[in-house]
mmCIF file of C-alpha atoms in Angstrom:
data_model
loop_
_atom_site.group_PDB
_atom_site.id
_atom_site.type_symbol
_atom_site.label_atom_id
_atom_site.label_comp_id
_atom_site.label_asym_id
_atom_site.label_seq_id
_atom_site.Cartn_x
_atom_site.Cartn_y
_atom_site.Cartn_z
ATOM 1 C CA MET A 1 -25.236 20.718 -1.406
ATOM 2 C CA THR A 2 -24.273 17.051 -1.894
ATOM 3 C CA GLY A 3 -22.324 15.104 0.687
ATOM 4 C CA THR A 4 -19.237 15.009 -1.516
ATOM 5 C CA ALA A 5 -19.364 18.765 -2.166
ATOM 6 C CA THR A 6 -19.850 19.446 1.546
ATOM 7 C CA THR A 7 -16.863 17.274 2.443
ATOM 8 C CA SER A 8 -14.691 18.929 -0.225
ATOM 9 C CA ARG A 9 -15.695 22.390 0.960
ATOM 10 C CA ALA A 10 -14.921 21.462 4.567
ATOM 11 C CA ALA A 11 -11.492 20.161 3.522
ATOM 12 C CA SER A 12 -10.860 23.420 1.625
ATOM 13 C CA LEU A 13 -11.747 25.478 4.708
ATOM 14 C CA VAL A 14 -9.327 23.457 6.837
ATOM 15 C CA LEU A 15 -6.562 23.941 4.243
ATOM 16 C CA VAL A 16 -7.142 27.724 4.186
ATOM 17 C CA ALA A 17 -7.006 27.704 7.985
ATOM 18 C CA SER A 18 -3.756 25.738 7.790
ATOM 19 C CA ALA A 19 -2.258 28.354 5.469
ATOM 20 C CA LEU A 20 -3.136 31.047 8.017
ATOM 21 C CA PHE A 21 -1.686 28.934 10.837
ATOM 22 C CA GLY A 22 1.512 28.664 8.800
ATOM 23 C CA THR A 23 2.138 32.397 9.156
ATOM 24 C CA THR A 24 2.413 32.185 12.962
ATOM 25 C CA GLY A 25 6.106 31.390 13.307
ATOM 26 C CA THR A 26 7.137 33.921 10.668
ATOM 27 C CA ALA A 27 5.026 36.626 12.311
ATOM 28 C CA GLN A 28 6.716 35.956 15.631
ATOM 29 C CA ALA A 29 10.159 36.013 13.969
ATOM 30 C CA LEU A 30 9.374 39.378 12.372
ATOM 31 C CA GLY A 31 8.199 40.827 15.690
ATOM 32 C CA PRO A 32 10.346 43.122 17.815
ATOM 33 C CA ASP A 33 13.316 41.801 19.779
ATOM 34 C CA GLY A 34 12.667 40.889 23.386
ATOM 35 C CA LEU A 35 9.239 39.300 22.967
ATOM 36 C CA ASP A 36 8.713 36.651 25.645
ATOM 37 C CA PRO A 37 7.211 33.583 23.895
ATOM 38 C CA LEU A 38 5.135 32.700 26.972
ATOM 39 C CA VAL A 39 3.679 36.215 27.120
ATOM 40 C CA VAL A 40 2.997 36.173 23.374
ATOM 41 C CA GLY A 41 1.173 32.840 23.618
ATOM 42 C CA ALA A 42 -0.843 33.857 26.683
ATOM 43 C CA ALA A 43 -1.806 37.263 25.284
ATOM 44 C CA ARG A 44 -2.737 35.724 21.944
ATOM 45 C CA VAL A 45 -5.137 33.233 23.524
ATOM 46 C CA ALA A 46 -6.625 35.776 25.953
ATOM 47 C CA LEU A 47 -7.415 38.217 23.142
ATOM 48 C CA ALA A 48 -8.521 35.559 20.660
ATOM 49 C CA GLY A 49 -10.647 33.782 23.269
ATOM 50 C CA ALA A 50 -12.495 36.987 24.123
ATOM 51 C CA VAL A 51 -13.125 37.781 20.440
ATOM 52 C CA LEU A 52 -14.207 34.228 19.512
ATOM 53 C CA LEU A 53 -16.535 33.950 22.506
ATOM 54 C CA GLY A 54 -18.010 37.410 21.835
ATOM 55 C CA LEU A 55 -18.592 36.642 18.157
ATOM 56 C CA ALA A 56 -20.235 33.308 18.977
ATOM 57 C CA TRP A 57 -22.480 34.946 21.577
ATOM 58 C CA ALA A 58 -23.473 37.759 19.201
ATOM 59 C CA ARG A 59 -24.331 35.236 16.488
ATOM 60 C CA GLY A 60 -26.567 33.273 18.848
ATOM 61 C CA ALA A 61 -24.360 30.196 19.083
ATOM 62 C CA PHE A 62 -25.473 29.427 22.644
ATOM 63 C CA ARG A 63 -29.219 30.128 22.435
ATOM 64 C CA ALA A 64 -30.290 26.552 21.765
ATOM 65 C CA ALA A 65 -27.001 24.722 22.251
ATOM 66 C CA ALA A 66 -26.713 21.445 24.083
ATOM 67 C CA ARG A 67 -25.292 21.271 27.583
ATOM 68 C CA VAL A 68 -21.516 21.507 27.638
ATOM 69 C CA ASP A 69 -19.603 18.399 28.660
ATOM 70 C CA TRP A 70 -17.226 20.025 31.138
ATOM 71 C CA ARG A 71 -14.807 17.111 31.043
ATOM 72 C CA VAL A 72 -14.355 17.560 27.303
ATOM 73 C CA LEU A 73 -14.132 21.358 27.632
ATOM 74 C CA THR A 74 -11.545 21.105 30.423
ATOM 75 C CA ALA A 75 -9.405 18.702 28.391
ATOM 76 C CA GLY A 76 -9.687 20.957 25.332
ATOM 77 C CA ALA A 77 -8.794 24.067 27.337
ATOM 78 C CA ALA A 78 -5.722 22.304 28.723
ATOM 79 C CA GLY A 79 -4.764 21.404 25.157
ATOM 80 C CA VAL A 80 -5.117 25.038 24.028
ATOM 81 C CA ALA A 81 -2.899 26.244 26.884
ATOM 82 C CA LEU A 82 -0.322 23.496 26.319
ATOM 83 C CA PHE A 83 -0.083 24.305 22.626
ATOM 84 C CA GLN A 84 0.606 28.002 23.245
ATOM 85 C CA VAL A 85 3.321 27.376 25.834
ATOM 86 C CA GLY A 86 4.928 24.552 23.872
ATOM 87 C CA PHE A 87 4.740 26.130 20.410
ATOM 88 C CA PHE A 88 6.072 29.620 21.058
ATOM 89 C CA SER A 89 8.812 28.363 23.393
ATOM 90 C CA GLY A 90 9.677 25.509 21.032
ATOM 91 C CA VAL A 91 10.110 27.687 17.954
ATOM 92 C CA ARG A 92 12.221 30.119 19.958
ATOM 93 C CA LEU A 93 14.626 27.346 20.996
ATOM 94 C CA ALA A 94 14.571 25.003 17.983
ATOM 95 C CA GLY A 95 13.910 27.526 15.214
ATOM 96 C CA VAL A 96 10.758 28.568 13.383
ATOM 97 C CA ALA A 97 10.821 25.925 10.648
ATOM 98 C CA ILE A 98 11.813 22.957 12.802
ATOM 99 C CA GLY A 99 9.577 23.909 15.720
ATOM 100 C CA THR A 100 6.576 24.389 13.451
ATOM 101 C CA VAL A 101 6.946 21.167 11.514
ATOM 102 C CA VAL A 102 7.549 19.050 14.634
ATOM 103 C CA ALA A 103 4.572 20.537 16.485
ATOM 104 C CA LEU A 104 2.180 20.173 13.566
ATOM 105 C CA GLY A 105 3.715 16.987 12.217
ATOM 106 C CA SER A 106 3.083 15.179 15.485
ATOM 107 C CA CYS A 107 -0.494 16.470 15.758
ATOM 108 C CA PRO A 108 -2.202 13.811 13.575
ATOM 109 C CA ILE A 109 -0.606 11.048 15.636
ATOM 110 C CA TRP A 110 -1.755 12.636 18.899
ATOM 111 C CA ALA A 111 -5.227 13.330 17.459
ATOM 112 C CA GLY A 112 -5.607 9.771 16.206
ATOM 113 C CA LEU A 113 -4.492 8.352 19.556
ATOM 114 C CA ALA A 114 -6.757 10.733 21.484
ATOM 115 C CA THR A 115 -9.721 9.750 19.321
ATOM 116 C CA TRP A 116 -8.875 6.089 19.845
ATOM 117 C CA ALA A 117 -8.726 6.614 23.623
ATOM 118 C CA ALA A 118 -11.991 8.579 23.696
ATOM 119 C CA THR A 119 -14.053 6.381 21.373
ATOM 120 C CA ARG A 120 -12.242 3.009 21.486
ATOM 121 C CA ARG A 121 -12.241 3.183 17.685
ATOM 122 C CA ALA A 122 -8.899 3.079 15.893
ATOM 123 C CA PRO A 123 -8.415 5.456 12.925
ATOM 124 C CA GLY A 124 -8.860 3.824 9.519
ATOM 125 C CA ARG A 125 -6.222 2.601 7.102
ATOM 126 C CA LEU A 126 -6.609 5.655 4.887
ATOM 127 C CA TRP A 127 -5.762 7.945 7.802
ATOM 128 C CA THR A 128 -2.807 5.717 8.690
ATOM 129 C CA THR A 129 -1.443 5.819 5.130
ATOM 130 C CA ALA A 130 -1.986 9.570 4.708
ATOM 131 C CA THR A 131 -0.478 10.361 8.097
ATOM 132 C CA ALA A 132 2.541 8.111 7.466
ATOM 133 C CA LEU A 133 3.278 9.943 4.206
ATOM 134 C CA ALA A 134 2.768 13.370 5.756
ATOM 135 C CA VAL A 135 4.811 12.617 8.873
ATOM 136 C CA ALA A 136 7.608 11.230 6.687
ATOM 137 C CA GLY A 137 7.521 14.559 4.872
ATOM 138 C CA VAL A 138 7.675 16.459 8.152
ATOM 139 C CA VAL A 139 10.663 14.390 9.301
ATOM 140 C CA THR A 140 12.358 15.115 5.988
ATOM 141 C CA LEU A 141 11.698 18.825 6.442
ATOM 142 C CA VAL A 142 13.188 18.693 9.938
ATOM 143 C CA LEU A 143 16.308 16.851 8.785
ATOM 144 C CA ALA A 144 16.712 19.201 5.832
ATOM 145 C CA GLY A 145 16.446 22.261 8.063
ATOM 146 C CA ALA A 146 18.387 21.023 11.102
ATOM 147 C CA PRO A 147 21.493 23.100 11.838
ATOM 148 C CA ALA A 148 24.811 21.312 11.622
ATOM 149 C CA GLY A 149 25.667 20.009 15.075
ATOM 150 C CA GLY A 150 22.415 21.281 16.533
ATOM 151 C CA GLY A 151 22.484 23.546 19.556
ATOM 152 C CA ASP A 152 22.040 23.412 23.324
ATOM 153 C CA GLY A 153 18.420 24.547 23.093
ATOM 154 C CA VAL A 154 17.335 22.339 20.190
ATOM 155 C CA PRO A 155 16.496 19.143 22.149
ATOM 156 C CA LEU A 156 14.380 21.069 24.658
ATOM 157 C CA GLY A 157 12.794 23.003 21.790
ATOM 158 C CA LEU A 158 11.879 19.775 20.020
ATOM 159 C CA ALA A 159 10.405 18.354 23.235
ATOM 160 C CA LEU A 160 8.315 21.494 23.693
ATOM 161 C CA ALA A 161 7.190 21.309 20.055
ATOM 162 C CA LEU A 162 6.069 17.702 20.604
ATOM 163 C CA ALA A 163 4.150 18.853 23.687
ATOM 164 C CA ALA A 164 2.534 21.527 21.514
ATOM 165 C CA GLY A 165 1.511 18.820 19.040
ATOM 166 C CA LEU A 166 -0.082 16.880 21.902
ATOM 167 C CA GLY A 167 -2.010 19.974 22.966
ATOM 168 C CA TYR A 168 -3.129 20.597 19.392
ATOM 169 C CA GLY A 169 -4.300 17.011 18.979
ATOM 170 C CA VAL A 170 -6.212 17.073 22.270
ATOM 171 C CA TYR A 171 -8.120 20.265 21.555
ATOM 172 C CA THR A 172 -8.826 19.163 17.982
ATOM 173 C CA VAL A 173 -10.532 16.047 19.333
ATOM 174 C CA ALA A 174 -12.239 18.047 22.096
ATOM 175 C CA GLY A 175 -13.612 20.516 19.552
ATOM 176 C CA SER A 176 -14.862 17.650 17.416
ATOM 177 C CA ARG A 177 -16.684 16.115 20.370
ATOM 178 C CA LEU A 178 -18.220 19.410 21.482
ATOM 179 C CA ILE A 179 -19.607 19.899 17.971
ATOM 180 C CA ALA A 180 -20.787 16.282 17.800
ATOM 181 C CA SER A 181 -22.669 16.778 21.083
ATOM 182 C CA GLY A 182 -24.672 19.695 19.676
ATOM 183 C CA GLN A 183 -22.497 22.799 19.988
ATOM 184 C CA ARG A 184 -22.165 25.042 16.951
ATOM 185 C CA SER A 185 -18.682 25.194 15.482
ATOM 186 C CA ASP A 186 -18.148 28.884 16.290
ATOM 187 C CA GLY A 187 -19.476 28.325 19.813
ATOM 188 C CA ALA A 188 -17.153 25.365 20.362
ATOM 189 C CA MET A 189 -14.100 27.378 19.286
ATOM 190 C CA GLY A 190 -15.152 30.297 21.493
ATOM 191 C CA LEU A 191 -15.593 28.039 24.525
ATOM 192 C CA LEU A 192 -12.275 26.258 23.984
ATOM 193 C CA PHE A 193 -10.183 29.398 23.612
ATOM 194 C CA ALA A 194 -11.919 31.360 26.372
ATOM 195 C CA ALA A 195 -11.427 28.422 28.749
ATOM 196 C CA GLY A 196 -7.869 27.907 27.499
ATOM 197 C CA ALA A 197 -7.013 31.510 28.373
ATOM 198 C CA VAL A 198 -7.830 30.969 32.063
ATOM 199 C CA PRO A 199 -4.722 28.937 33.035
ATOM 200 C CA LEU A 200 -2.565 31.330 31.001
ATOM 201 C CA VAL A 201 -3.641 34.477 32.867
ATOM 202 C CA PRO A 202 -1.154 33.826 35.740
ATOM 203 C CA VAL A 203 1.602 33.331 33.155
ATOM 204 C CA LEU A 204 0.723 36.670 31.587
ATOM 205 C CA ALA A 205 0.673 38.389 34.981
ATOM 206 C CA LEU A 206 3.940 36.903 36.258
ATOM 207 C CA ARG A 207 5.969 37.597 33.100
ATOM 208 C CA TRP A 208 4.438 40.944 32.158
ATOM 209 C CA PRO A 209 5.257 42.988 30.090
ATOM 210 C CA GLY A 210 7.471 40.510 28.188
ATOM 211 C CA GLY A 211 7.993 42.820 25.214
ATOM 212 C CA LEU A 212 4.450 44.211 25.130
ATOM 213 C CA GLU A 213 5.425 47.596 26.518
ATOM 214 C CA ASN A 214 5.498 49.042 22.987
ATOM 215 C CA ALA A 215 3.139 49.237 20.008
ATOM 216 C CA GLN A 216 5.222 46.848 17.878
ATOM 217 C CA GLY A 217 4.747 44.058 20.385
ATOM 218 C CA TRP A 218 0.983 44.606 20.447
ATOM 219 C CA LEU A 219 0.847 44.665 16.645
ATOM 220 C CA THR A 220 2.467 41.238 16.603
ATOM 221 C CA VAL A 221 0.075 39.866 19.230
ATOM 222 C CA GLY A 222 -2.889 41.499 17.482
ATOM 223 C CA TYR A 223 -2.035 39.828 14.195
ATOM 224 C CA LEU A 224 -1.441 36.462 15.876
ATOM 225 C CA ALA A 225 -4.757 36.697 17.724
ATOM 226 C CA LEU A 226 -6.996 37.917 14.902
ATOM 227 C CA VAL A 227 -5.670 36.263 11.736
ATOM 228 C CA PRO A 228 -4.072 32.856 12.485
ATOM 229 C CA THR A 229 -6.343 32.402 15.512
ATOM 230 C CA VAL A 230 -9.801 34.020 15.270
ATOM 231 C CA LEU A 231 -10.217 33.863 11.494
ATOM 232 C CA ALA A 232 -8.349 30.592 11.099
ATOM 233 C CA TYR A 233 -10.221 28.825 13.883
ATOM 234 C CA LEU A 234 -13.615 29.901 12.594
ATOM 235 C CA LEU A 235 -12.662 28.160 9.335
ATOM 236 C CA PHE A 236 -11.098 25.272 11.274
ATOM 237 C CA GLY A 237 -14.253 24.786 13.353
ATOM 238 C CA ALA A 238 -16.413 24.812 10.224
ATOM 239 C CA GLY A 239 -14.337 22.010 8.741
ATOM 240 C CA LEU A 240 -14.342 20.124 12.030
ATOM 241 C CA ARG A 241 -18.147 20.110 11.943
ATOM 242 C CA VAL A 242 -18.077 17.870 8.851
ATOM 243 C CA LEU A 243 -14.760 15.992 8.990
ATOM 244 C CA PRO A 244 -13.485 13.619 11.707
ATOM 245 C CA ALA A 245 -10.747 14.972 13.980
ATOM 246 C CA PRO A 246 -7.906 12.691 12.699
ATOM 247 C CA THR A 247 -8.621 13.787 9.114
ATOM 248 C CA VAL A 248 -8.620 17.461 10.119
ATOM 249 C CA ALA A 249 -5.334 16.981 11.953
ATOM 250 C CA THR A 250 -3.741 15.395 8.877
ATOM 251 C CA LEU A 251 -5.045 18.132 6.570
ATOM 252 C CA ASN A 252 -3.408 20.611 8.930
ATOM 253 C CA LEU A 253 -0.024 19.221 7.901
ATOM 254 C CA ALA A 254 -0.250 21.725 5.058
ATOM 255 C CA GLU A 255 0.859 24.251 7.677
ATOM 256 C CA PRO A 256 4.539 23.162 7.766
ATOM 257 C CA VAL A 257 4.676 23.487 3.979
ATOM 258 C CA VAL A 258 3.362 27.059 4.224
ATOM 259 C CA ALA A 259 5.784 27.783 7.067
ATOM 260 C CA ALA A 260 8.724 26.464 5.025
ATOM 261 C CA ALA A 261 7.661 28.493 1.961
ATOM 262 C CA LEU A 262 7.432 31.669 4.060
ATOM 263 C CA GLY A 263 10.822 30.886 5.540
ATOM 264 C CA VAL A 264 12.276 30.937 2.021
ATOM 265 C CA ALA A 265 10.291 33.876 0.653
ATOM 266 C CA VAL A 266 10.209 36.150 3.718
ATOM 267 C CA LEU A 267 13.006 35.104 6.059
ATOM 268 C CA GLY A 268 15.502 34.233 3.313
ATOM 269 C CA GLU A 269 16.056 30.627 4.375
ATOM 270 C CA PRO A 270 17.789 28.500 1.692
ATOM 271 C CA VAL A 271 15.898 26.092 -0.578
ATOM 272 C CA THR A 272 17.145 22.522 -0.156
ATOM 273 C CA THR A 273 16.433 19.268 -1.950
ATOM 274 C CA GLY A 274 15.292 17.760 1.337
ATOM 275 C CA GLY A 275 12.920 20.644 1.895
ATOM 276 C CA VAL A 276 11.317 20.146 -1.500
ATOM 277 C CA ALA A 277 11.077 16.371 -0.974
ATOM 278 C CA GLY A 278 9.495 16.885 2.425
ATOM 279 C CA ALA A 279 6.901 19.268 1.031
ATOM 280 C CA VAL A 280 6.035 16.787 -1.728
ATOM 281 C CA LEU A 281 5.526 13.986 0.826
ATOM 282 C CA VAL A 282 3.266 16.177 2.971
ATOM 283 C CA LEU A 283 1.197 17.153 -0.060
ATOM 284 C CA GLY A 284 1.062 13.481 -1.063
ATOM 285 C CA GLY A 285 -0.446 12.628 2.302
ATOM 286 C CA LEU A 286 -3.052 15.356 1.852
ATOM 287 C CA ALA A 287 -3.834 14.001 -1.631
ATOM 288 C CA VAL A 288 -4.456 10.517 -0.225
ATOM 289 C CA LEU A 289 -7.133 12.008 2.021
ATOM 290 C CA ALA A 290 -8.644 14.247 -0.638
ATOM 291 C CA LEU A 291 -8.751 12.149 -3.814
ATOM 292 C CA PRO A 292 -10.849 9.162 -2.672
ATOM 293 C CA ALA A 293 -13.447 11.379 -0.964
ATOM 294 C CA ARG A 294 -16.163 10.644 -3.555
ATOM 295 C CA GLY A 295 -15.740 6.902 -3.254
ATOM 296 C CA ARG A 296 -15.790 7.005 0.529
ATOM 297 C CA ARG A 297 -18.923 9.128 0.606
ATOM 298 C CA THR A 298 -20.695 6.842 -1.860
ATOM 299 C CA ALA A 299 -19.756 3.730 0.106
ATOM 300 C CA GLY A 300 -20.808 5.274 3.401
ATOM 301 C CA ARG A 301 -24.031 6.934 2.207
ATOM 302 C CA GLN A 302 -27.057 6.107 4.329
ATOM 303 C CA GLU A 303 -30.235 4.531 3.068
ATOM 304 C CA PRO A 304 -32.989 6.986 2.088
ATOM 305 C CA GLY A 305 -35.148 8.011 4.994
ATOM 306 C CA ARG A 306 -32.557 7.111 7.612
ATOM 307 C CA GLN A 307 -30.784 9.725 9.652
ATOM 308 C CA GLU A 308 -27.888 9.083 11.980
ATOM 309 C CA ALA A 309 -28.351 10.383 15.496
ATOM 310 C CA GLY A 310 -26.986 13.888 15.868
ATOM 311 C CA HIS A 311 -27.143 14.687 12.146
ATOM 312 C CA GLN A 312 -29.065 17.734 10.998
ATOM 313 C CA LYS A 313 -31.712 17.569 8.360
ATOM 314 C CA PRO A 314 -31.207 19.992 5.467
ATOM 315 C CA GLY A 315 -33.672 22.484 6.955
ATOM 316 C CA ASP A 316 -32.242 22.266 10.456
ATOM 317 C CA GLN A 317 -29.049 24.231 9.885
ATOM 318 C CA LYS A 318 -28.479 26.645 12.725
ATOM 319 C CA PRO A 319 -27.943 30.265 11.719
ATOM 320 C CA GLY A 320 -24.334 31.322 11.607
ATOM 321 C CA ASP A 321 -22.780 27.933 10.956
ATOM 322 C CA PRO A 322 -20.222 28.453 8.129
ATOM 323 C CA VAL A 323 -20.607 24.866 6.946
ATOM 324 C CA ALA A 324 -23.564 22.570 7.350
ATOM 325 C CA GLY A 325 -23.757 18.972 6.294
ATOM 326 C CA ARG A 326 -23.656 15.431 7.464
ATOM 327 C CA ARG A 327 -20.687 14.273 9.416
ATOM 328 C CA THR A 328 -18.713 11.466 7.905
ATOM 329 C CA PRO A 329 -19.521 7.919 9.070
ATOM 330 C CA ASP A 330 -16.300 7.678 11.102
ATOM 331 C CA ARG A 331 -17.133 10.803 13.063
ATOM 332 C CA PRO A 332 -16.477 10.204 16.803
ATOM 333 C CA ALA A 333 -19.773 9.820 18.666
ATOM 334 C CA PRO A 334 -20.333 12.036 21.721
ATOM 335 C CA THR A 335 -19.921 10.544 25.160
ATOM 336 C CA GLY A 336 -21.308 11.631 28.492
#
């Protein structure tokens, strides 16, 4: 598979993952009354972490893997936990549409800044342009969906959604660096979510049952754990193996568009001009990243016979990796 085809396939996997992520808020809204958002988030990660780690182990992800950088894993686990607490509480207070778009709309900024802090390399102009367009679209979506006069819980909900975006950005970068250091993508996702479940276990214990005393509550958590977490993050990790973290974070801005569409189709939310304009801006940002891919790959192609450190040769693909290929030239290099 050529470099351009590999990059395009990785971008497609991230977009499919984003579509699955976009069902999260709607699934929670359709769940039974009385669900505690902290319990939902903690139970989701505990179940998903166990499944992801078990799948990675069964597929041999850790047989010949490099040593884990515990600093990176700890930071990523903290990001996973922060996202769950911030996201589910934020959408409960600020609303599904607004909470989702703020959390995910801020993620590329956090991811770009985290990558800059970790590698001392600022994201490129293309990322800046694409992210500016997409974030403008997210802001437009928020303004179009904001309730008249707001509400007492909206400011706190927005702050929690921003914290969720920070967590998302941190564990996106952490996952990228674990993969760059030699971990398989499925193994990296398993490690991150299993470790992220640890600080949430006390939350689950203290607030139990939090709406999980009936089958409907467990059906909601089961869906959230298996579809927009396990399945989505296997696809997400595959894309993260090929694409740099800031690009993945910007591609994930497709999620607010999916969330807004589900709000209209499933929850009966009204269609507004601002909502349509916001969706177009987000898609425009994604197009900026996607359309010039061939030119960027051609410009950054290595000389024959040279291989960048950490890149796999075509015959060195590890079994079970959904996507194999060279990482892009701006891929953050591992540290430690």
